[in-house]
PDB file of C-alpha atoms in Angstrom:
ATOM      1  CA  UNK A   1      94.901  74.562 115.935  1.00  0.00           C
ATOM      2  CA  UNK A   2      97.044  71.901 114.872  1.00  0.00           C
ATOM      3  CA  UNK A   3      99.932  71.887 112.630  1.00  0.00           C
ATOM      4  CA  UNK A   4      98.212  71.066 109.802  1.00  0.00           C
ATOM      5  CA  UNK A   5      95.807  73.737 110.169  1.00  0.00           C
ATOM      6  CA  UNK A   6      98.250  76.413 110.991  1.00  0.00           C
ATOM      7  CA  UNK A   7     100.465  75.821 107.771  1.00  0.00           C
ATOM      8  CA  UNK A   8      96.847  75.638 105.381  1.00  0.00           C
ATOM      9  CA  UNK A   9      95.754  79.040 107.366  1.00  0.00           C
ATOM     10  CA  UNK A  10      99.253  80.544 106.341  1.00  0.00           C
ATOM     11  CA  UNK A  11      99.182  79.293 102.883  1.00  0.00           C
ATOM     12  CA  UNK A  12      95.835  80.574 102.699  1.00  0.00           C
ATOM     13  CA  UNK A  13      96.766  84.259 103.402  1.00  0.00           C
ATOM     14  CA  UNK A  14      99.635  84.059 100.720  1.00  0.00           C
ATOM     15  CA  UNK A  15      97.475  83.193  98.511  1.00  0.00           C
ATOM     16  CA  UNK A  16      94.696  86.104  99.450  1.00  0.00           C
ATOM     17  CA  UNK A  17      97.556  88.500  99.793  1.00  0.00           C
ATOM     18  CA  UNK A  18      98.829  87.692  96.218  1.00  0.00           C
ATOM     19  CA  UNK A  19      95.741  87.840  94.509  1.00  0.00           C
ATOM     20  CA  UNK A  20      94.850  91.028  96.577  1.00  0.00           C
ATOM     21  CA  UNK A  21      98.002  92.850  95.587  1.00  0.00           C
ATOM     22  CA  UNK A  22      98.718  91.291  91.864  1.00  0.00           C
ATOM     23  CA  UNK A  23      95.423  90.050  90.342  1.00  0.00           C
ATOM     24  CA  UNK A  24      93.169  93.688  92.109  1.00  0.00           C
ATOM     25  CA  UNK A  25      96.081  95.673  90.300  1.00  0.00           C
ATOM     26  CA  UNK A  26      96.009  94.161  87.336  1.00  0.00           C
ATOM     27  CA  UNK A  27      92.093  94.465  87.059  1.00  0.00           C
ATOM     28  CA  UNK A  28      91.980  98.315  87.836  1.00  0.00           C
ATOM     29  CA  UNK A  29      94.496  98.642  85.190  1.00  0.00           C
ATOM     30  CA  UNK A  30      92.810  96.772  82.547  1.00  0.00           C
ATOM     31  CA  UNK A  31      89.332  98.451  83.479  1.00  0.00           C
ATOM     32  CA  UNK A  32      91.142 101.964  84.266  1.00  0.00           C
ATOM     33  CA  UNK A  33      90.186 103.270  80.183  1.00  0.00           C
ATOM     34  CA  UNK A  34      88.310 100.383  78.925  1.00  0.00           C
ATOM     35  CA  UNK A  35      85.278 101.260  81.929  1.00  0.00           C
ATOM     36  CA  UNK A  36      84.490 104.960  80.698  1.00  0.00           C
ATOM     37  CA  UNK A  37      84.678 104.906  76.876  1.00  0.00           C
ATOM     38  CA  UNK A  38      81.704 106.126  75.389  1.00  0.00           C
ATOM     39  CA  UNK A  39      81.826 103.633  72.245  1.00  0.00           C
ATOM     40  CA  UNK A  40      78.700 105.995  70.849  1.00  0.00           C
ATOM     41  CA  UNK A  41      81.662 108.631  70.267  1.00  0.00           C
ATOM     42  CA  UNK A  42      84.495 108.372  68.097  1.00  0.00           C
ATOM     43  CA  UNK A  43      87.728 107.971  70.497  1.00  0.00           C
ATOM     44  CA  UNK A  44      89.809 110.611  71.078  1.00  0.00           C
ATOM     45  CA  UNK A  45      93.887 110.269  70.127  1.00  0.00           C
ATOM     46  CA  UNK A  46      94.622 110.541  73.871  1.00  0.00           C
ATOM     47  CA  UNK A  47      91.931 107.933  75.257  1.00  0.00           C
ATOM     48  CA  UNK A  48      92.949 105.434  72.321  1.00  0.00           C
ATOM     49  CA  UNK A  49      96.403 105.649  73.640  1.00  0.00           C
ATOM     50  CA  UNK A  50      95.670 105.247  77.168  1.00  0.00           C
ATOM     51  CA  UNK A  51      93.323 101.774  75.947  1.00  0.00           C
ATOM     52  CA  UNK A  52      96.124 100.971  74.414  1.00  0.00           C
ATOM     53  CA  UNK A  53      98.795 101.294  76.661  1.00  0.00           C
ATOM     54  CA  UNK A  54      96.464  99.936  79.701  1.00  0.00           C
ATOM     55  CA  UNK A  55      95.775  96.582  77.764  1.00  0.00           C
ATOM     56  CA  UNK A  56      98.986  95.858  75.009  1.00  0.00           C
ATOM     57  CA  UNK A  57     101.648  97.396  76.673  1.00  0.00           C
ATOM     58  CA  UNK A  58     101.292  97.234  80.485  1.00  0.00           C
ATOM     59  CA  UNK A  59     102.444  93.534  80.108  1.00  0.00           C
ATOM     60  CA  UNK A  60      98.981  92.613  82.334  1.00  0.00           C
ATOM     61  CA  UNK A  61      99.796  88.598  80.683  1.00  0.00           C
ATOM     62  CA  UNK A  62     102.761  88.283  82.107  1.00  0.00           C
ATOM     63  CA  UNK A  63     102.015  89.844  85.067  1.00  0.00           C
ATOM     64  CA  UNK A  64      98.643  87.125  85.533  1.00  0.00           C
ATOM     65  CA  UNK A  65     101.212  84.446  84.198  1.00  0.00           C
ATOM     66  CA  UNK A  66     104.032  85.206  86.981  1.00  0.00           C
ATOM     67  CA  UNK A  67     101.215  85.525  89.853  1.00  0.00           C
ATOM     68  CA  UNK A  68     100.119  81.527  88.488  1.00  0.00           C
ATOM     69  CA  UNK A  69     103.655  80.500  89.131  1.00  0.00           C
ATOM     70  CA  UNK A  70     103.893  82.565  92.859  1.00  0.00           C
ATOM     71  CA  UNK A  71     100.468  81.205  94.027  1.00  0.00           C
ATOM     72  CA  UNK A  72     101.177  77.620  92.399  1.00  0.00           C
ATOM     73  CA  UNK A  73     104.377  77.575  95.029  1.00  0.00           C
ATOM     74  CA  UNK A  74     102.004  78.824  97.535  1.00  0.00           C
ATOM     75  CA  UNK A  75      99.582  76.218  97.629  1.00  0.00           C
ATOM     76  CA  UNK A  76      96.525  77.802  95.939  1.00  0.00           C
ATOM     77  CA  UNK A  77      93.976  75.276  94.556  1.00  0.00           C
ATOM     78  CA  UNK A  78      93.348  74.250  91.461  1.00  0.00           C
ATOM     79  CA  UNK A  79      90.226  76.403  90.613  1.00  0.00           C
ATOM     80  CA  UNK A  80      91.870  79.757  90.985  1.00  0.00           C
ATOM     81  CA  UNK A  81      94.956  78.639  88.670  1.00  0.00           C
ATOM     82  CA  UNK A  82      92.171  77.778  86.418  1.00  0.00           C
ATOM     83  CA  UNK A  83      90.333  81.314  86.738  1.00  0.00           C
ATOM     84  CA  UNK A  84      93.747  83.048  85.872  1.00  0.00           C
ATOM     85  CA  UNK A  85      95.256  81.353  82.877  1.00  0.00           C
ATOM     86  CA  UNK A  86      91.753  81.836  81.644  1.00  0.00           C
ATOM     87  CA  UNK A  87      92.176  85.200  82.160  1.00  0.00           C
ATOM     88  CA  UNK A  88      95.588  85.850  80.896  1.00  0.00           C
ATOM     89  CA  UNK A  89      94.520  83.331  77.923  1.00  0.00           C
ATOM     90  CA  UNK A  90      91.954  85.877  76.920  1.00  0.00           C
ATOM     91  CA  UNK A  91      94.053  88.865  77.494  1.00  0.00           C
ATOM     92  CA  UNK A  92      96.584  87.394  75.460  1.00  0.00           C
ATOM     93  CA  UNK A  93      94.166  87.008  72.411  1.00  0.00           C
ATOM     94  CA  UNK A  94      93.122  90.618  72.432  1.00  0.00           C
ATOM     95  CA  UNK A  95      94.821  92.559  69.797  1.00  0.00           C
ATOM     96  CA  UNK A  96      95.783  96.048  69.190  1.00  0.00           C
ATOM     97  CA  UNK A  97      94.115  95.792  65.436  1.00  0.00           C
ATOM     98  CA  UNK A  98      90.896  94.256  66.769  1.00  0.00           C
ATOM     99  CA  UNK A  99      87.329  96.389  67.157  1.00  0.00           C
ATOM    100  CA  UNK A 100      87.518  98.389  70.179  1.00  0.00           C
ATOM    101  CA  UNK A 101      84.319  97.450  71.503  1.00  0.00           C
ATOM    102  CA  UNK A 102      85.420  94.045  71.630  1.00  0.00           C
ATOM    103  CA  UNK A 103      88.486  95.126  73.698  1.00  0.00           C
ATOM    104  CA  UNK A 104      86.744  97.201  75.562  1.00  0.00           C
ATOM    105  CA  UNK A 105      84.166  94.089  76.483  1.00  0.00           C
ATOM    106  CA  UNK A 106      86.835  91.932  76.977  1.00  0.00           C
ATOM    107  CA  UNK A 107      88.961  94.485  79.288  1.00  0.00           C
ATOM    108  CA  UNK A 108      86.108  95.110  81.433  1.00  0.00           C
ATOM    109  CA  UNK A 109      84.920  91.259  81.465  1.00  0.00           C
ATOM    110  CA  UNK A 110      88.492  90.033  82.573  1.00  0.00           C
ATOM    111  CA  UNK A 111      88.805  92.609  85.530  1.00  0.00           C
ATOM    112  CA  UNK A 112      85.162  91.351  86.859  1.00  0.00           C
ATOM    113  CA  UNK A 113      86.717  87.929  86.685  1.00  0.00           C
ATOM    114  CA  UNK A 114      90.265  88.746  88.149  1.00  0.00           C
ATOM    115  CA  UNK A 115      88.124  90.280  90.556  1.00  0.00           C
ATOM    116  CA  UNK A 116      86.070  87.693  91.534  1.00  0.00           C
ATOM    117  CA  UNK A 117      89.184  85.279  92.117  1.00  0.00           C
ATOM    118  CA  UNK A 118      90.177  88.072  95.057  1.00  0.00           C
ATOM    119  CA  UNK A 119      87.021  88.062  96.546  1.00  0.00           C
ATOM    120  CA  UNK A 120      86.473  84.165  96.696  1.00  0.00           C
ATOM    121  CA  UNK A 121      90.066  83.735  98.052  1.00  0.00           C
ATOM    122  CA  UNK A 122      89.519  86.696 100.895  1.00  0.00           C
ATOM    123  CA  UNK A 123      89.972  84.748 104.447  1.00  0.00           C
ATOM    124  CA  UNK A 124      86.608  84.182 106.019  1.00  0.00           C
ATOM    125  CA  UNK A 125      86.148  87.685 108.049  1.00  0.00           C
ATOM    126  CA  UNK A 126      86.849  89.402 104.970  1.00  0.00           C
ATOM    127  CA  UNK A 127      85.130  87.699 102.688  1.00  0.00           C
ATOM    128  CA  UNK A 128      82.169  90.090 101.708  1.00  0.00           C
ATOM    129  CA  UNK A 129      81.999  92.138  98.639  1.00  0.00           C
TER     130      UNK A 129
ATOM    131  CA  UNK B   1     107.371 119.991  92.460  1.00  0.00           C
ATOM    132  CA  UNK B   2     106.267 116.650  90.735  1.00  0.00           C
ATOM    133  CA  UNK B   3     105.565 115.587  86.786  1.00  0.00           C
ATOM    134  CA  UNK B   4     102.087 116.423  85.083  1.00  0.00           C
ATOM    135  CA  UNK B   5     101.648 119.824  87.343  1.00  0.00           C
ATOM    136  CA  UNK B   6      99.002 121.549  86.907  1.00  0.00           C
ATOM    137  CA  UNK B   7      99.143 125.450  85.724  1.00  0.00           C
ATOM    138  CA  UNK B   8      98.521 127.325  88.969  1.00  0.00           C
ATOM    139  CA  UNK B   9      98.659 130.945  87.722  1.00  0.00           C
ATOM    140  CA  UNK B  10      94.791 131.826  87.671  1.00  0.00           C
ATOM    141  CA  UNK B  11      92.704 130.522  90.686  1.00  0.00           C
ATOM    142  CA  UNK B  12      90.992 127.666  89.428  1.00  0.00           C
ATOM    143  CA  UNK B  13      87.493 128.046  88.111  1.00  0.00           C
ATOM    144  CA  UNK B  14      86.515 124.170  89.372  1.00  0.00           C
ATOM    145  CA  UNK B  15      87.141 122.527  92.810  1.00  0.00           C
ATOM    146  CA  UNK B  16      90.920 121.050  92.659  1.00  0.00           C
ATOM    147  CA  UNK B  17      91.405 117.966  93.844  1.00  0.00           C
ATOM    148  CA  UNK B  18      95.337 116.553  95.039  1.00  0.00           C
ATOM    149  CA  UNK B  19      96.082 113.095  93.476  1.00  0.00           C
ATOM    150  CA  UNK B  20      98.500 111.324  95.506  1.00  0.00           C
ATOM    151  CA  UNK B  21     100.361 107.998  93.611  1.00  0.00           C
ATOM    152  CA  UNK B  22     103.969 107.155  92.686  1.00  0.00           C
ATOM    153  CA  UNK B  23     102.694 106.438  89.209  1.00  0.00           C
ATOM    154  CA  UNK B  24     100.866 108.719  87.109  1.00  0.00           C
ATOM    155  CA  UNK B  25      97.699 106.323  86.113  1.00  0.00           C
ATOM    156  CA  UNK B  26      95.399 108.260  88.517  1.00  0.00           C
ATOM    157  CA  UNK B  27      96.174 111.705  87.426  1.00  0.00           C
ATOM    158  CA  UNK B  28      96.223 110.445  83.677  1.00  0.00           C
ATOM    159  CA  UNK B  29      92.510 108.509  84.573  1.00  0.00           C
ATOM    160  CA  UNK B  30      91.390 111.816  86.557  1.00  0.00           C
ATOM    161  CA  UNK B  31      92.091 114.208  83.769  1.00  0.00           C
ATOM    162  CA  UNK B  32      90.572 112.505  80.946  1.00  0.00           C
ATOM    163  CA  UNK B  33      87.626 111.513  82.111  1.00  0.00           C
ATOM    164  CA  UNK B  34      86.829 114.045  85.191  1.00  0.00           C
ATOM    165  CA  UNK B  35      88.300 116.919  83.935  1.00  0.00           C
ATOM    166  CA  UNK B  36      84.943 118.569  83.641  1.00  0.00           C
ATOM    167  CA  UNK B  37      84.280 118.606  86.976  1.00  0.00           C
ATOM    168  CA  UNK B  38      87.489 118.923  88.539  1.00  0.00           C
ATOM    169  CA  UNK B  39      91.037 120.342  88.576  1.00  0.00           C
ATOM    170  CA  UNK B  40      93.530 117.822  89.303  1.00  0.00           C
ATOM    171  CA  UNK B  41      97.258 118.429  90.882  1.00  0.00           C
ATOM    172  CA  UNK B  42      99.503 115.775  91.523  1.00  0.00           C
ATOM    173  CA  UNK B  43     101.958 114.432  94.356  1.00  0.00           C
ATOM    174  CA  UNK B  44     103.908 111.505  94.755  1.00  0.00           C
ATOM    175  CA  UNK B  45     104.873 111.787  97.942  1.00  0.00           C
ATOM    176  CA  UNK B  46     103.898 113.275 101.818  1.00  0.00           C
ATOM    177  CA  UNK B  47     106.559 116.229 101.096  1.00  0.00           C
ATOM    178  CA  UNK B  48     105.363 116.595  97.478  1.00  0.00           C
ATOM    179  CA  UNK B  49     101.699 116.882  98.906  1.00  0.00           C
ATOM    180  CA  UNK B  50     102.289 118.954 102.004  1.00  0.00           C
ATOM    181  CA  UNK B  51     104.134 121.453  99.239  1.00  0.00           C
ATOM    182  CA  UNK B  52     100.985 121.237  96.615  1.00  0.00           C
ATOM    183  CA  UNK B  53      98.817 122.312  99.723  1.00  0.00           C
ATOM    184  CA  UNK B  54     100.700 124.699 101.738  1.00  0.00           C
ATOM    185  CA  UNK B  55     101.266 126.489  97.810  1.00  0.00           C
ATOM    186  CA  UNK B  56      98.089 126.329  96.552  1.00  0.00           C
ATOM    187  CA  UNK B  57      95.815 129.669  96.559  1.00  0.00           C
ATOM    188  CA  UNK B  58      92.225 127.896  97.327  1.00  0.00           C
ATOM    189  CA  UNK B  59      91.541 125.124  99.548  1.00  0.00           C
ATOM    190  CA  UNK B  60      91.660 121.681  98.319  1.00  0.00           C
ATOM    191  CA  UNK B  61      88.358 119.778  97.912  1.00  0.00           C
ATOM    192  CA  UNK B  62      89.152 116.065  98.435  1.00  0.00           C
ATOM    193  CA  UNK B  63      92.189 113.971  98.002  1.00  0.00           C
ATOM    194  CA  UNK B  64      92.376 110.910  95.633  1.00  0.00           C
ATOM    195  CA  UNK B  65      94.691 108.184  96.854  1.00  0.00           C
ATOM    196  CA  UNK B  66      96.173 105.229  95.319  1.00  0.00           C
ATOM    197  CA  UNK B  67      96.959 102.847  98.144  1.00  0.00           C
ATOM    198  CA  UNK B  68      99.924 100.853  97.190  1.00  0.00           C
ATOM    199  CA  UNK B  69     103.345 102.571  95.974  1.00  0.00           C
ATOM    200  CA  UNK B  70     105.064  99.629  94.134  1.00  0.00           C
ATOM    201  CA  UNK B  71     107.477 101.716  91.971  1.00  0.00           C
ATOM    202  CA  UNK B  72     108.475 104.396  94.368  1.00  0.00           C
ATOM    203  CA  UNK B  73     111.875 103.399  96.132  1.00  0.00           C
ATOM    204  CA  UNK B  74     111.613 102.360  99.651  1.00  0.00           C
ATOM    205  CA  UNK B  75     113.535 105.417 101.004  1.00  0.00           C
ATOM    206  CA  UNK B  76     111.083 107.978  99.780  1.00  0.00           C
ATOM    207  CA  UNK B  77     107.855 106.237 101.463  1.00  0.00           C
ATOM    208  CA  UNK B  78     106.797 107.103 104.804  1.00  0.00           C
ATOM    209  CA  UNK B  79     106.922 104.665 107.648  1.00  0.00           C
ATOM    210  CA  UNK B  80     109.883 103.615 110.017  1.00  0.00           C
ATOM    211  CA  UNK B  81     110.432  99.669 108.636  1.00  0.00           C
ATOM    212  CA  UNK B  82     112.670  98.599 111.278  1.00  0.00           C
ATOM    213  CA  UNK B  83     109.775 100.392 113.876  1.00  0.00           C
ATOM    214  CA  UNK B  84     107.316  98.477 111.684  1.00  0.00           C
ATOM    215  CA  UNK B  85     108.788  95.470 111.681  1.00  0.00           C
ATOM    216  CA  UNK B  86     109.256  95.372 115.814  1.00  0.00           C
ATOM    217  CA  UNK B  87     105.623  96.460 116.152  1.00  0.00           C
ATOM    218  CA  UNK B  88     103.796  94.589 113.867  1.00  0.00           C
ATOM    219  CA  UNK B  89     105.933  91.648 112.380  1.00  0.00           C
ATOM    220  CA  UNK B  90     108.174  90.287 114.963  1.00  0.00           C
ATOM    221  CA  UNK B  91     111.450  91.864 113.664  1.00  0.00           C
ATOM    222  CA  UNK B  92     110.674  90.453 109.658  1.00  0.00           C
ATOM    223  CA  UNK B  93     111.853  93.282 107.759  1.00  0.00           C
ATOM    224  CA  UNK B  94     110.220  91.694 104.519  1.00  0.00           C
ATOM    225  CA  UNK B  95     107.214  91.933 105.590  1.00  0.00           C
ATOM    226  CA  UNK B  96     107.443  95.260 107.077  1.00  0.00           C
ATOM    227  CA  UNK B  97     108.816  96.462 103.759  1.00  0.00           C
ATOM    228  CA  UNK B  98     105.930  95.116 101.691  1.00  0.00           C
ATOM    229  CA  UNK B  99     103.590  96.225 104.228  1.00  0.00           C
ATOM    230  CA  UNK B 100     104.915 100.019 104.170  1.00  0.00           C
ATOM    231  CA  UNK B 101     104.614  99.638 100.361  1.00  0.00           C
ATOM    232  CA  UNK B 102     101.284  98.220 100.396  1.00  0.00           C
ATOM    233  CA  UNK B 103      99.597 100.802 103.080  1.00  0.00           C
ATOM    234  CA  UNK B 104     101.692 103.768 101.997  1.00  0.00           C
ATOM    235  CA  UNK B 105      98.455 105.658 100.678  1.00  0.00           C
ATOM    236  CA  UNK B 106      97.138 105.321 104.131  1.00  0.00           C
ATOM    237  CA  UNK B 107     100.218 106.185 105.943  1.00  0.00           C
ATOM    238  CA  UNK B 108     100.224 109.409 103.357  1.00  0.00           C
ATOM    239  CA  UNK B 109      96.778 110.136 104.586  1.00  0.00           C
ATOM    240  CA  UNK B 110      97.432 109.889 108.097  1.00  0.00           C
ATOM    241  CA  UNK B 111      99.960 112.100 108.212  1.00  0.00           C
ATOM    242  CA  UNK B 112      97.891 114.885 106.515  1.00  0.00           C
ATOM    243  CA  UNK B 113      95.369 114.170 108.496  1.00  0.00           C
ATOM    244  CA  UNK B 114      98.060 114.841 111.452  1.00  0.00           C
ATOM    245  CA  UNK B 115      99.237 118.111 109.615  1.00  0.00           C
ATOM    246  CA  UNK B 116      95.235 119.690 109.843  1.00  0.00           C
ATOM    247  CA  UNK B 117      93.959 118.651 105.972  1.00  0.00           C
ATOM    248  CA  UNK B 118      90.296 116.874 106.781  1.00  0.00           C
ATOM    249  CA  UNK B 119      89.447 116.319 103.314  1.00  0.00           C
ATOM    250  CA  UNK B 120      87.877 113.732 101.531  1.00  0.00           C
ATOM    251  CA  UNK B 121      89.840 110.954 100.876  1.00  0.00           C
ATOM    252  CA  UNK B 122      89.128 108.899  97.997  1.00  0.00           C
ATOM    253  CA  UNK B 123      90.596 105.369  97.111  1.00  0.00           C
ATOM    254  CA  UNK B 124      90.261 103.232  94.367  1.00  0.00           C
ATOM    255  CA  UNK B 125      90.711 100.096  96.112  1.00  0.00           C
ATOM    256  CA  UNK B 126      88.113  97.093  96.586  1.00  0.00           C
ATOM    257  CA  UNK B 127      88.496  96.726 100.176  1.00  0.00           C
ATOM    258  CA  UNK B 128      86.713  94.041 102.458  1.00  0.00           C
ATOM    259  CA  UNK B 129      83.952  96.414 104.389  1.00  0.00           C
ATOM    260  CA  UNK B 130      85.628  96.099 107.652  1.00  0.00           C
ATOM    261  CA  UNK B 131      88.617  97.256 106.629  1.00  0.00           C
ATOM    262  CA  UNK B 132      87.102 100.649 104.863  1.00  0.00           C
ATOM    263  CA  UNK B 133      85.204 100.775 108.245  1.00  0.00           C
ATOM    264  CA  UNK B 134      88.722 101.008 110.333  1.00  0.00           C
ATOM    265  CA  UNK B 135      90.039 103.545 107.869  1.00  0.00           C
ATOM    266  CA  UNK B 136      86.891 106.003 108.349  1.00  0.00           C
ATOM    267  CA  UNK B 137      87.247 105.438 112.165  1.00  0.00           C
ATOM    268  CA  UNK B 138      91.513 106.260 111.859  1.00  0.00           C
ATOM    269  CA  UNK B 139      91.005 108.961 109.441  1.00  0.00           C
ATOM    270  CA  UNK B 140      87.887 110.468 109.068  1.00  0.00           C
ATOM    271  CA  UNK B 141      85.618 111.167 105.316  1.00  0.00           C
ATOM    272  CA  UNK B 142      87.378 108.015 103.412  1.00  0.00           C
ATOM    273  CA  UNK B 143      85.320 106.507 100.557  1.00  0.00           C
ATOM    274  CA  UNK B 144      86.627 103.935  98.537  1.00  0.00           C
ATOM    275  CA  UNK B 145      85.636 103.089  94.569  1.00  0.00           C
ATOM    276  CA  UNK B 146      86.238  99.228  93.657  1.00  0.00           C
ATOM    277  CA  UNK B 147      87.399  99.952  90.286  1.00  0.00           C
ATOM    278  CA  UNK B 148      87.927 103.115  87.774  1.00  0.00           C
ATOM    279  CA  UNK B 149      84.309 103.995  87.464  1.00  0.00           C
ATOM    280  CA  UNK B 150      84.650 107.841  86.634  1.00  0.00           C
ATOM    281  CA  UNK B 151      80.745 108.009  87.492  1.00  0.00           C
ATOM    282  CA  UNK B 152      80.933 106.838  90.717  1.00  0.00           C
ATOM    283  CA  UNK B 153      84.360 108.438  91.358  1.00  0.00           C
ATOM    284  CA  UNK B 154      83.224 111.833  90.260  1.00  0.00           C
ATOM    285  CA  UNK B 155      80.225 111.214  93.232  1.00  0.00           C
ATOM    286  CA  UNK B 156      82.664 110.334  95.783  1.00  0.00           C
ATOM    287  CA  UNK B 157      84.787 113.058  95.450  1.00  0.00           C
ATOM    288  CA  UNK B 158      81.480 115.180  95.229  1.00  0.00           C
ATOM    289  CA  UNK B 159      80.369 113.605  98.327  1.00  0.00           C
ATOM    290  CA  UNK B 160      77.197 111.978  97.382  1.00  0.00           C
ATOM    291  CA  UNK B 161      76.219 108.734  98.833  1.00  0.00           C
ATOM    292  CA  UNK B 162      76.477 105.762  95.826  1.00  0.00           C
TER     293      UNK B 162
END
């Protein structure tokens, strides 16, 4: 393996290992509530607080926004950079006033997505779902 | 004894279940939405979990693990880092630090495992096949969830195939 390849193969585990531990994290979180709400039912004072502490006030954003910055120094490629300010964009437009089943649609659709950027970054002998 | 205990006066009338995490998200997750099928006690540590169990009137049914202790502080997590880092990362502390912090479930597991509890282990934890292959070969009945899906959850802790 040359140089070359050894410091790309390096940078590419950084790059799984942060999304693995930061971006997988983050999408349990935001999922954790949002996942088993039965919208049919009105919500309960406990489960509305756990929504809303799992996607206002677990600071998820800045949490996406820091792991951009740590995986731009890394050397990940563009398209992942891309997937996650997308993400944080649309996490950072939810808000705590809006209809919960639009939260709850966006919480769950933004985990898929964070967790779709893990599994397309996994090295190659990890790769599968 | 940790936060969030559960009342152990009367025997429980469900199966109990430990939750093991230095956080309380899983315990907080467990009891709102699987409270109906389960009790849930909680542990944040080996010693906290080895006391839950050796204390606890019935047998537990299955343990539910988070994997990675983040806020817990390095002192209270298993795992010898200078051992760690000699064995597995060629002296780098670092990296044996964020490795104890990253496996510390599994290291928590392990040791029960070691101390005669066979149960169920449970993670929450999207994890490349392979690797949830090596952790049934190390330790036994481990099932793994890729996100908080109280359905499937609820089925493995119960057991059932998904």
């Amino acid at each position: 393996m040359s140089v070359e390849d050894e410091g790309r193969r390096e940078s590419d585990e950084t790059v799984a290992s942060l999304l693995d531990r930061v971006a997988h994290d983050v999408a349990k979180r935001l999922d954790r509530t949002a996942r088993n709400i039965d919208l049919r039912q009105p919500l309960s004072a406990s489960v509305a607080g756990m929504l809303r502490r799992d996607v206002f006030e677990s600071r998820l954003a800045d949490q996406l926004t820091r792991l951009v910055d740590e995986l731009m120094a890394s050397g990940a490629d563009a398209s992942v950079l891309e997937a996650l300010r997308g993400s944080s964009s649309r996490l950072a437009a939810l808000r705590p006033t809006d209809d919960p089943s639009r939260v709850v649609s966006e919480a769950v659709a933004i985990a898929e997505a964070l967790r779709a950027a893990v599994r397309a970054h996994r090295p190659a002998e990890e790769g599968e779902a | 004894m940790s936060a969030l205990p559960e009342p152990d006066s009367l025997a429980p009338t469900r199966p109990w279940v430990l939750v093991i995490e230095d956080g309380v998200e899983y315990v907080e997750f467990a009891r709102a939405f699987l409270g109906h099928a389960f009790e849930f006690r909680y542990a944040v540590s080996l010693a906290d979990a080895l006391a839950v169990l050796e204390h606890s009137r019935s047998a537990c049914h299955a343990f539910f693990v988070d994997l990675r202790f983040e806020r817990a502080p390095l002192d209270a997590l298993l795992g010898d880092v200078d051992a760690i880092a000699s064995e597995l990362f060629g002296g780098d502390t670092a990296r044996a630090r964020r490795w104890v912090k990253d496996q510390q479930g599994a290291l928590i597991l392990g040791a029960l495992r070691e101390r005669g509890y066979p149960q169920r282990a449970v993670f929450v934890h999207d994890f490349p096949r392979q690797r949830l292959a090596n952790l049934a070969r190390l330790h036994g009945d481990v099932r793994a969830v890729p996100r908080f899906d109280a359905r499937a959850i609820e089925a493995a802790l119960r057991g059932e195939s998904t």
